[in-house]
Coordinates of C-alpha atoms in Angstrom, one line a residue:
Chain Q
M1105 CA 1.1 31.5 -32.2
P1106 CA 1.0 28.7 -29.7
K1107 CA 4.3 27.0 -28.9
L1108 CA 5.2 23.6 -27.4
V1109 CA 8.2 23.2 -25.2
L1110 CA 9.6 19.7 -24.6
K1111 CA 11.2 19.4 -21.2
F1112 CA 12.8 16.5 -19.2
G1113 CA 13.3 17.5 -15.6
N1114 CA 14.4 21.1 -15.7
S1115 CA 16.1 21.0 -19.1
V1116 CA 14.4 22.2 -22.3
L1117 CA 15.0 19.7 -25.0
R1118 CA 13.3 21.4 -28.0
E1119 CA 10.5 23.7 -29.0
A1120 CA 7.9 23.5 -31.8
T1121 CA 5.4 26.0 -33.0
V1122 CA 1.9 24.8 -33.9
G1123 CA 0.8 26.6 -37.1
S1124 CA -1.5 25.2 -39.8
Q1125 CA 0.6 21.9 -39.6
E1126 CA -0.1 19.6 -36.8
V1127 CA 2.7 18.6 -34.4
S1128 CA 2.9 14.8 -33.9
I1129 CA 4.6 13.4 -30.9
G1130 CA 6.1 9.8 -30.7
R1131 CA 9.1 7.5 -30.6
S1132 CA 9.3 7.1 -34.5
P1133 CA 11.8 9.4 -36.1
D1134 CA 9.1 10.9 -38.5
N1135 CA 7.3 12.7 -35.7
A1136 CA 7.7 16.5 -35.3
I1137 CA 8.6 15.9 -31.6
V1138 CA 10.6 12.6 -31.3
I1139 CA 11.0 11.3 -27.8
D1140 CA 13.2 8.2 -27.9
N1141 CA 12.0 6.4 -24.8
P1142 CA 10.3 3.0 -24.3
A1143 CA 7.4 4.6 -22.3
I1144 CA 6.4 6.6 -25.5
S1145 CA 4.4 4.9 -28.2
H1146 CA 5.7 5.1 -31.8
Y1147 CA 2.9 7.5 -32.7
H1148 CA 1.8 8.8 -29.3
A1149 CA -0.3 11.9 -29.7
R1150 CA -0.7 15.1 -31.8
V1151 CA -1.4 18.7 -31.3
F1152 CA -3.3 20.7 -33.9
N1153 CA -5.4 23.8 -34.5
E1154 CA -9.0 23.4 -35.2
Q1155 CA -11.1 26.6 -35.8
G1156 CA -8.9 28.7 -33.7
R1157 CA -8.7 26.2 -30.8
L1158 CA -5.6 24.3 -29.9
M1159 CA -6.4 20.6 -29.6
L1160 CA -4.5 17.5 -28.2
E1161 CA -5.3 14.0 -29.3
D1162 CA -3.9 10.8 -27.8
F1163 CA -3.6 8.0 -30.4
G1164 CA -4.5 5.3 -27.9
S1165 CA -1.1 5.2 -26.5
L1166 CA -0.1 2.5 -24.1
N1167 CA 1.1 4.6 -21.3
G1168 CA -1.2 7.5 -21.9
T1169 CA -1.1 11.3 -22.4
F1170 CA -1.9 13.5 -19.4
V1171 CA -2.9 17.2 -19.2
N1172 CA -2.3 18.8 -15.9
G1173 CA -2.2 15.3 -14.4
Q1174 CA -5.4 14.1 -15.9
R1175 CA -5.3 11.2 -18.4
V1176 CA -7.0 12.5 -21.7
K1177 CA -8.1 11.2 -25.1
M1178 CA -8.9 14.5 -26.8
V1179 CA -8.9 18.0 -25.1
T1180 CA -8.7 21.6 -25.9
L1181 CA -5.3 23.1 -24.7
N1182 CA -4.8 26.4 -23.1
P1183 CA -1.6 28.4 -22.6
G1184 CA 0.0 27.2 -19.3
D1185 CA -1.2 23.6 -19.7
S1186 CA 1.3 20.9 -19.1
I1187 CA 1.2 17.8 -21.2
G1188 CA 2.8 14.6 -19.6
V1189 CA 4.1 11.8 -21.8
G1190 CA 6.2 9.2 -20.0
K1191 CA 8.7 11.2 -17.9
H1192 CA 8.7 14.1 -20.3
T1193 CA 6.6 17.3 -20.0
I1194 CA 5.5 19.4 -22.9
L1195 CA 4.5 22.9 -21.8
V1196 CA 1.9 24.9 -23.9
T1197 CA 2.9 28.5 -24.1
D1198 CA 1.7 31.6 -26.0
S1199 CA 4.4 33.8 -27.5
H1200 CA 2.6 36.8 -26.0
D1201 CA 1.2 35.4 -22.9
P1202 CA 3.7 33.8 -20.5
A1203 CA 1.9 31.1 -18.6
A1204 CA 0.6 32.3 -15.3
L1205 CA 2.1 30.4 -12.5
P1206 CA -0.5 28.7 -10.3
S1207 CA -0.6 30.0 -6.9
G1208 CA -2.3 28.3 -4.0
N1209 CA -2.1 28.1 -0.2
G1210 CA -3.5 25.0 1.3
P1211 CA -6.0 25.5 4.1
A1212 CA -4.4 25.6 7.6
K1213 CA -4.9 22.5 9.5
A1214 CA -8.1 22.6 11.5
A1215 CA -8.5 21.2 14.9
A1216 CA -9.2 17.5 15.0
P1217 CA -13.0 16.9 15.2
K1218 CA -14.8 14.8 17.7
I1219 CA -15.5 11.5 16.0
N1220 CA -18.2 9.1 17.0
E1221 CA -18.1 5.3 17.3
T1222 CA -17.2 3.4 14.2
V1223 CA -20.1 2.6 12.0
M1224 CA -20.6 0.7 8.8
L1225 CA -22.1 2.7 5.9
D1226 CA -25.6 1.5 5.8
T1227 CA -26.6 -0.7 2.8
K1228 CA -28.4 1.8 0.7
E1229 CA -25.9 4.5 1.2
R1230 CA -23.1 2.1 0.5
R1231 CA -24.6 0.9 -2.7
E1232 CA -25.0 4.5 -3.9
F1233 CA -21.4 5.3 -2.8
L1234 CA -20.0 2.3 -4.5
E1235 CA -22.0 3.0 -7.7
R1236 CA -20.5 6.5 -7.7
V1237 CA -17.0 5.2 -7.3
A1238 CA -17.6 2.7 -10.1
A1239 CA -18.9 5.4 -12.3
T1240 CA -15.8 7.6 -11.8
G1241 CA -13.6 4.6 -12.4
E1242 CA -15.2 4.0 -15.8
S1243 CA -15.2 7.6 -16.9
A1244 CA -11.5 7.9 -16.0
Q1245 CA -10.7 5.0 -18.2
V1246 CA -10.4 6.8 -21.6
A1247 CA -7.7 4.6 -23.1
P1248 CA -8.8 1.6 -25.0
A1249 CA -8.8 -1.5 -22.9
R1250 CA -5.6 -3.4 -23.5
L1251 CA -3.8 -5.9 -21.4
K1252 CA -0.9 -4.1 -19.9
V1253 CA 1.9 -5.9 -18.1
A1254 CA 4.2 -3.9 -15.8
T1255 CA 7.8 -4.8 -16.7
L1256 CA 11.2 -4.0 -15.6
V1257 CA 13.7 -3.6 -18.5
V1258 CA 17.4 -4.0 -17.5
R1259 CA 19.4 -1.0 -18.7
K1260 CA 22.6 -1.8 -16.8
G1261 CA 24.1 -4.4 -14.5
R1262 CA 24.2 -8.2 -14.2
T1263 CA 20.8 -10.0 -13.9
S1264 CA 19.5 -13.4 -14.9
Q1265 CA 17.2 -12.0 -17.6
K1266 CA 16.9 -8.8 -19.7
E1267 CA 13.3 -8.2 -18.7
F1268 CA 11.2 -9.1 -15.7
M1269 CA 7.4 -9.1 -15.7
L1270 CA 5.9 -7.9 -12.4
S1271 CA 3.1 -10.4 -12.0
D1272 CA 3.3 -11.0 -8.2
K1273 CA 2.1 -8.6 -5.5
L1274 CA 5.6 -8.6 -4.1
T1275 CA 8.6 -8.6 -6.3
V1276 CA 12.1 -8.8 -4.7
I1277 CA 15.2 -7.5 -6.4
G1278 CA 18.3 -9.4 -5.1
K1279 CA 20.4 -12.5 -5.0
S1280 CA 18.0 -14.4 -2.6
G1281 CA 16.0 -17.4 -3.5
M1282 CA 12.8 -15.6 -3.2
A1283 CA 13.9 -12.8 -5.7
T1284 CA 12.2 -12.5 -9.0
V1285 CA 14.6 -9.9 -10.3
K1286 CA 17.7 -12.1 -9.9
L1287 CA 21.0 -10.2 -9.5
T1288 CA 24.0 -12.3 -10.6
G1289 CA 26.9 -9.9 -9.7
W1290 CA 29.4 -11.4 -7.3
F1291 CA 28.8 -9.0 -4.4
A1292 CA 25.1 -8.4 -5.1
P1293 CA 23.0 -8.2 -1.9
K1294 CA 20.5 -10.9 -1.0
V1295 CA 17.5 -8.5 -1.0
A1296 CA 18.4 -5.1 -2.5
A1297 CA 14.9 -3.6 -2.9
Q1298 CA 11.3 -4.5 -3.2
I1299 CA 8.3 -3.6 -5.5
N1300 CA 4.7 -3.9 -4.4
R1301 CA 1.5 -3.8 -6.4
R1302 CA -1.2 -2.2 -4.4
E1303 CA -4.9 -2.8 -4.5
D1304 CA -5.4 0.0 -7.1
Q1305 CA -2.9 -1.8 -9.4
S1306 CA -0.2 0.9 -9.0
Y1307 CA 3.4 -0.2 -8.2
Y1308 CA 5.6 1.1 -5.4
V1309 CA 9.4 0.6 -5.0
G1310 CA 10.9 0.7 -1.6
P1311 CA 14.3 0.1 0.2
A1312 CA 15.3 -3.2 1.7
D1313 CA 19.0 -4.0 2.4
K1314 CA 20.0 -1.2 -0.1
V1315 CA 18.5 2.2 -0.6
P1316 CA 17.5 2.5 -4.3
S1317 CA 17.2 5.7 -6.2
V1318 CA 14.4 6.6 -8.7
N1319 CA 15.3 8.9 -11.5
G1320 CA 18.5 9.8 -9.6
Q1321 CA 16.6 10.7 -6.4
V1322 CA 17.5 8.6 -3.4
I1323 CA 14.3 7.3 -1.7
Q1324 CA 13.9 6.6 2.0
H1325 CA 10.4 5.1 1.8
A1326 CA 8.2 3.5 -0.9
V1327 CA 7.6 5.6 -4.0
K1328 CA 5.0 5.2 -6.7
L1329 CA 6.3 4.2 -10.1
S1330 CA 5.3 5.8 -13.3
P1331 CA 6.2 4.5 -16.8
G1332 CA 9.7 5.6 -17.8
D1333 CA 11.1 5.7 -14.2
I1334 CA 14.6 4.4 -13.8
I1335 CA 15.3 2.5 -10.6
A1336 CA 19.0 2.2 -9.6
V1337 CA 20.1 -0.2 -6.9
A1338 CA 23.1 -2.4 -6.2
G1339 CA 24.8 -1.5 -9.5
V1340 CA 21.8 -2.3 -11.7
E1341 CA 19.5 0.1 -13.6
L1342 CA 16.0 -1.0 -14.3
E1343 CA 13.4 0.9 -16.2
F1344 CA 9.7 0.6 -15.3
V1345 CA 7.4 0.3 -18.4
Y1346 CA 4.1 -1.2 -19.4
R1347 CA 4.1 -3.8 -22.2
D1348 CA 1.3 -5.1 -24.3
Chain F
M674 CA 8.4 -20.5 13.7
P675 CA 11.0 -17.9 12.8
N676 CA 12.5 -17.6 16.3
N677 CA 14.2 -14.3 15.6
V678 CA 10.8 -12.5 15.7
Q679 CA 10.1 -10.8 19.0
F680 CA 6.5 -9.8 19.8
G681 CA 4.5 -8.0 22.3
A682 CA 0.9 -6.5 22.6
H683 CA -1.2 -4.2 24.6
S684 CA -4.8 -3.2 24.7
D685 CA -6.7 -0.7 26.7
T686 CA -10.3 0.5 27.0
G687 CA -9.2 4.1 26.7
C688 CA -10.6 7.1 28.7
V689 CA -14.1 7.4 27.3
R690 CA -15.6 4.0 26.4
E691 CA -16.9 1.6 28.9
N692 CA -15.9 -1.6 27.4
N693 CA -13.1 -2.8 25.1
E694 CA -14.3 -4.0 21.8
D695 CA -10.7 -4.5 20.5
C696 CA -9.2 -7.9 20.6
F697 CA -5.9 -9.5 19.6
G698 CA -4.5 -13.0 19.2
L699 CA -0.9 -14.2 18.9
A700 CA 0.2 -17.6 17.5
P701 CA 4.0 -17.2 17.4
E702 CA 4.4 -20.9 16.7
I703 CA 3.1 -20.3 13.2
G704 CA 4.3 -16.7 13.0
L705 CA 0.6 -15.3 13.0
F706 CA -0.5 -12.1 14.7
V707 CA -4.1 -10.8 14.5
L708 CA -6.0 -7.7 15.7
S709 CA -9.7 -7.0 15.5
D710 CA -11.8 -4.0 16.4
G711 CA -15.5 -4.9 17.0
M712 CA -18.5 -2.6 16.5
G713 CA -22.1 -2.8 17.5
G714 CA -24.2 -2.0 20.6
L715 CA -24.3 -3.9 23.9
V716 CA -21.8 -6.8 23.9
Y717 CA -22.1 -7.4 20.1
G718 CA -18.8 -5.5 19.3
E719 CA -16.8 -7.6 21.8
V720 CA -18.4 -10.8 20.6
A721 CA -17.6 -10.0 16.9
S722 CA -13.9 -9.2 17.5
R723 CA -13.4 -12.2 19.8
L724 CA -15.0 -14.5 17.3
T725 CA -12.9 -13.1 14.5
I726 CA -9.6 -13.6 16.4
D727 CA -10.6 -17.2 17.4
T728 CA -11.7 -18.2 13.9
V729 CA -8.5 -16.8 12.2
L730 CA -6.2 -18.5 14.7
T731 CA -8.0 -21.8 14.7
H732 CA -8.2 -22.0 10.9
C733 CA -4.5 -21.2 10.4
R734 CA -3.4 -23.5 13.1
E735 CA -5.4 -26.3 11.6
A736 CA -4.0 -25.6 8.2
G737 CA -0.5 -25.6 9.7
R738 CA -1.1 -29.2 11.0
N739 CA -3.0 -30.4 8.0
S740 CA -2.6 -28.8 4.5
G741 CA -5.7 -30.5 3.3
V742 CA -7.9 -28.1 5.2
P743 CA -10.2 -26.6 2.4
L744 CA -9.7 -23.0 1.3
L745 CA -12.7 -20.7 1.4
G746 CA -13.0 -18.4 -1.6
S747 CA -10.9 -18.0 -4.6
Y748 CA -7.2 -18.6 -4.8
F749 CA -4.9 -15.6 -5.8
P750 CA -2.0 -16.9 -7.9
E751 CA 0.0 -13.7 -7.4
V752 CA 0.5 -14.3 -3.7
S753 CA 1.9 -17.3 -1.7
A754 CA 0.0 -20.2 -0.2
V755 CA 0.4 -18.6 3.3
S756 CA -1.3 -15.4 2.0
N757 CA -4.2 -17.4 0.5
R758 CA -4.7 -19.3 3.7
L759 CA -4.8 -16.1 5.7
A760 CA -7.4 -14.6 3.3
S761 CA -9.5 -17.8 3.6
A762 CA -9.4 -17.6 7.5
I763 CA -10.7 -14.0 7.3
R764 CA -13.5 -15.0 4.9
L765 CA -14.4 -17.8 7.4
A766 CA -14.4 -15.3 10.3
N767 CA -16.8 -13.1 8.2
E768 CA -19.2 -16.0 7.7
R769 CA -19.1 -16.8 11.5
V770 CA -19.7 -13.2 12.5
Y771 CA -22.4 -12.7 9.9
G772 CA -24.1 -15.9 11.0
T773 CA -24.0 -14.9 14.7
A774 CA -25.4 -11.5 13.9
Q775 CA -28.2 -12.9 11.9
E776 CA -29.0 -15.4 14.7
N777 CA -28.7 -13.2 17.8
A778 CA -29.2 -9.7 16.7
P779 CA -31.0 -9.4 13.4
G780 CA -31.2 -5.9 12.2
Q781 CA -28.6 -4.8 14.6
A782 CA -25.2 -3.5 13.5
M783 CA -22.6 -6.1 14.5
G784 CA -19.2 -6.2 12.8
A785 CA -15.5 -6.1 13.1
T786 CA -12.4 -5.0 11.4
V787 CA -9.3 -7.2 11.1
V788 CA -5.7 -6.9 10.3
A789 CA -3.5 -10.0 10.3
V790 CA 0.2 -10.6 9.7
Q791 CA 1.8 -14.0 9.1
C792 CA 5.6 -14.2 8.9
D793 CA 7.1 -16.8 6.6
G794 CA 10.9 -16.3 6.5
E795 CA 11.6 -13.0 5.0
R796 CA 8.2 -12.7 3.4
M797 CA 5.2 -11.6 5.5
S798 CA 1.6 -11.9 4.4
I799 CA -0.7 -9.1 5.4
A800 CA -4.5 -9.3 5.1
H801 CA -7.1 -6.8 6.3
V802 CA -10.6 -5.6 6.2
G803 CA -11.6 -2.2 7.6
D804 CA -9.6 0.6 9.2
S805 CA -7.2 -1.3 11.5
R806 CA -3.7 -0.9 10.1
A807 CA -0.3 -2.4 9.6
Y808 CA 2.8 -0.2 9.6
R809 CA 6.5 -1.1 9.1
L810 CA 9.5 0.9 10.4
R811 CA 12.6 0.4 8.4
C812 CA 15.7 2.5 8.8
G813 CA 13.7 5.1 10.8
A814 CA 11.0 5.6 8.1
L815 CA 7.5 4.6 8.9
E816 CA 5.3 3.1 6.2
Q817 CA 1.7 2.3 6.3
L818 CA 1.3 -1.1 4.7
T819 CA -2.6 -1.2 4.5
Q820 CA -5.1 1.1 2.9
D821 CA -8.2 1.8 5.1
H822 CA -11.6 0.7 3.9
S823 CA -13.2 3.8 5.1
L824 CA -15.3 6.5 3.4
V825 CA -12.7 9.2 3.8
A826 CA -9.8 7.0 2.6
E827 CA -11.8 6.1 -0.5
E828 CA -12.5 9.8 -1.2
V829 CA -8.8 10.6 -0.9
R830 CA -8.0 7.7 -3.3
Q831 CA -10.6 9.0 -5.8
G832 CA -9.0 12.5 -5.5
R833 CA -12.2 14.1 -4.1
M834 CA -10.7 14.9 -0.8
T835 CA -7.1 15.8 0.4
Q836 CA -5.3 13.9 3.1
Q837 CA -5.6 17.1 5.3
E838 CA -9.4 17.3 4.8
A839 CA -9.7 13.6 5.6
G840 CA -7.9 14.1 8.9
C841 CA -10.4 16.7 9.9
S842 CA -13.5 15.0 8.6
T843 CA -16.2 14.0 11.0
L844 CA -16.9 10.9 8.7
Q845 CA -13.7 9.2 9.7
N846 CA -15.6 6.6 11.6
V847 CA -17.6 5.4 8.5
L848 CA -16.4 2.1 7.1
I849 CA -17.1 0.9 3.6
R850 CA -16.0 -2.7 4.3
A851 CA -16.2 -4.8 7.5
L852 CA -16.6 -8.3 8.6
G853 CA -20.1 -9.5 9.6
V854 CA -22.0 -7.1 7.2
G855 CA -22.7 -9.4 4.4
E856 CA -22.4 -13.1 3.4
G857 CA -19.1 -12.6 1.6
V858 CA -16.3 -10.0 2.0
D859 CA -13.5 -8.8 -0.1
V860 CA -10.2 -9.4 1.8
D861 CA -7.3 -7.2 0.8
V862 CA -4.1 -9.4 0.8
T863 CA -0.6 -8.1 0.2
E864 CA 3.0 -9.3 0.8
E865 CA 5.9 -7.4 2.2
L866 CA 9.4 -8.1 3.3
F867 CA 10.1 -8.4 7.0
M868 CA 13.9 -8.0 7.4
D869 CA 16.4 -7.9 10.2
G870 CA 16.0 -4.6 12.1
D871 CA 12.5 -3.9 10.9
A872 CA 9.6 -3.3 13.3
V873 CA 6.0 -4.0 12.4
L874 CA 3.0 -2.4 14.2
L875 CA -0.6 -3.6 14.0
C876 CA -3.1 -1.2 15.6
S877 CA -6.7 -0.3 15.9
D878 CA -8.0 3.2 14.9
G879 CA -8.1 4.3 18.5
L880 CA -4.3 4.6 18.2
T881 CA -3.9 6.1 14.8
R882 CA -6.6 8.8 15.5
E883 CA -4.6 10.0 18.5
L884 CA -1.0 9.7 17.4
S885 CA 0.8 11.1 14.4
D886 CA 3.1 9.0 12.2
A887 CA 6.1 10.9 13.7
Q888 CA 5.0 10.0 17.2
I889 CA 4.6 6.3 16.3
A890 CA 7.9 6.2 14.5
G891 CA 9.6 7.9 17.5
V892 CA 8.4 5.1 19.9
L893 CA 9.3 2.3 17.5
S894 CA 12.7 3.8 16.8
E895 CA 13.7 3.7 20.5
G896 CA 14.4 0.0 20.1
D897 CA 12.7 -1.1 23.3
A898 CA 11.4 -4.7 23.6
P899 CA 8.1 -5.0 21.6
A900 CA 5.9 -5.4 24.8
I901 CA 7.3 -2.2 26.1
A902 CA 6.9 -0.4 22.9
A903 CA 3.3 -1.5 22.6
G904 CA 2.5 -0.4 26.1
R905 CA 4.2 3.0 25.4
L906 CA 2.2 3.6 22.3
V907 CA -1.1 2.8 24.0
E908 CA -0.1 5.0 27.0
L909 CA 0.6 7.9 24.6
A910 CA -2.7 7.5 22.8
K911 CA -4.5 7.6 26.2
Q912 CA -2.7 10.8 27.2
A913 CA -3.7 12.3 23.8
G914 CA -7.4 11.8 24.6
G915 CA -8.1 8.0 24.5
N916 CA -11.5 8.5 22.8
D917 CA -11.7 5.0 21.6
N918 CA -10.3 1.5 22.6
I919 CA -6.6 1.3 21.8
T920 CA -4.7 -1.8 20.8
A921 CA -1.1 -2.3 19.5
I922 CA 0.8 -5.4 18.5
V923 CA 4.6 -4.8 17.9
L924 CA 6.8 -7.2 16.1
R925 CA 10.5 -6.9 15.8
K926 CA 13.0 -8.9 13.8
M927 CA 16.3 -9.3 15.2
P928 CA 19.5 -10.1 13.2
A929 CA 20.1 -13.9 13.4
I930 CA 23.3 -13.3 15.4
T931 CA 21.6 -11.2 18.0
A932 CA 18.8 -13.8 18.3
A933 CA 21.5 -16.6 18.7
F934 CA 23.1 -14.5 21.4
A935 CA 19.9 -13.9 23.3
R936 CA 19.2 -17.7 23.3
F937 CA 22.7 -18.4 24.5
K938 CA 22.3 -15.8 27.3
K939 CA 19.0 -17.4 28.3
L940 CA 20.6 -20.8 28.6
V941 CA 23.5 -19.4 30.7
N942 CA 21.0 -17.7 33.0
W943 CA 19.0 -20.8 33.4
R944 CA 22.1 -22.8 34.3
Q945 CA 23.3 -20.3 36.8
R946 CA 20.0 -19.8 38.5
P947 CA 20.1 -22.9 40.8
K948 CA 23.7 -21.9 41.8
D949 CA 22.5 -18.4 42.8
Q950 CA 19.7 -19.8 44.9
S951 CA 21.8 -22.2 46.9

């Protein structure tokens, strides 16, 4: 019988067996697996048996459901798969078959090749290439199109607001006049940390006058943010989420 | 002009090429620093990069004197007016290079990359097209602030190639975006913090192909004056092969107190000089 193991970091939070009854995952207390976190939708996804196959369906959740790092809508699950929702992981195991550990050695670094003069991709090739890129972009977009606004929710500390929308390319956290996330503590630094939105619409947090930590991990250089991440800097704690 | 920004630049033909198609321009009075890497046969590469630098500097200087200078292209509300001006200058440079290419060398490849930084207090605007890069060193950690518009970089972003494969690819020289190729161009604009103690490097691919991040970070961490650091980076890239033209612009932001002290020292030296000579 397949089993789901809910984990956060290295700690196992709970287990659920998938029998004839489906296992629902979400923030609402009436789900089989309840994850009380703003990055999780109220009814986020479900795992169920269909004709002997184990299936996962995402209910169009805002922050998505990922299987082995790939965002999915509906997929067949296999033992050893890892389901990602927010910062939580759900491992799929079979009672008999402990998941095989993936093993892999990256290729050794080859010698640097000889490179010719810089050229521009010629028009026809470029068009084909860009079409290919556009096509992958579309197929990767499985979630329903909804306007998502990256937001910082204040969990702890003194700030001018409870929530901050990240609408600019550069967001400064600090006491300075240019800061969007305004710190109001007496000894708050002028520029504690910065958040950047890159061309691919992903967000990165990086150090400024202070070195922030993300999920308890001190960061020395910019780190990509995922929904549910907690940024701690200069006595405040901010959670990164997407809002409708 | 933020007078606590020190700057220096160095450019070299390298050990293989016959002419230097790289070009740079410095306008410290408005905090603007620009680098361009030209491409195309004969003298077209040199013309393209020179034209790019001249256009960007002129447009931004004019806008500094007269804010009524029209913006070319759309306005991005998520970045500052300075950033929008910089993007406009690069779009104008594209029109000029494209026009020149059509006029003088129709059918020939003629183009240029560009990376430009404009400092505005603690905020710095960065705009780029192509594979010339901007880096920032903060507390010993080097961070690449621009994403290359090259075929391999795009493959890595799409997950079809690893960083390692990209570094070994023979397609590293293929760009998917450059100035002078079409009537319009998409300019990447971003904003970053430039704080006391930070160092910023603008460089052409001739530098980044030869040197690792660790080597670049090593030179920038030594804390030499920007002109010396730029010369040292170019020299190292030449020693590593120098297969292409190599250009580096280094900026460093001094703490205000250090800047004030440096100005004071300069003043004292200046007052003492006549006495020493007599």
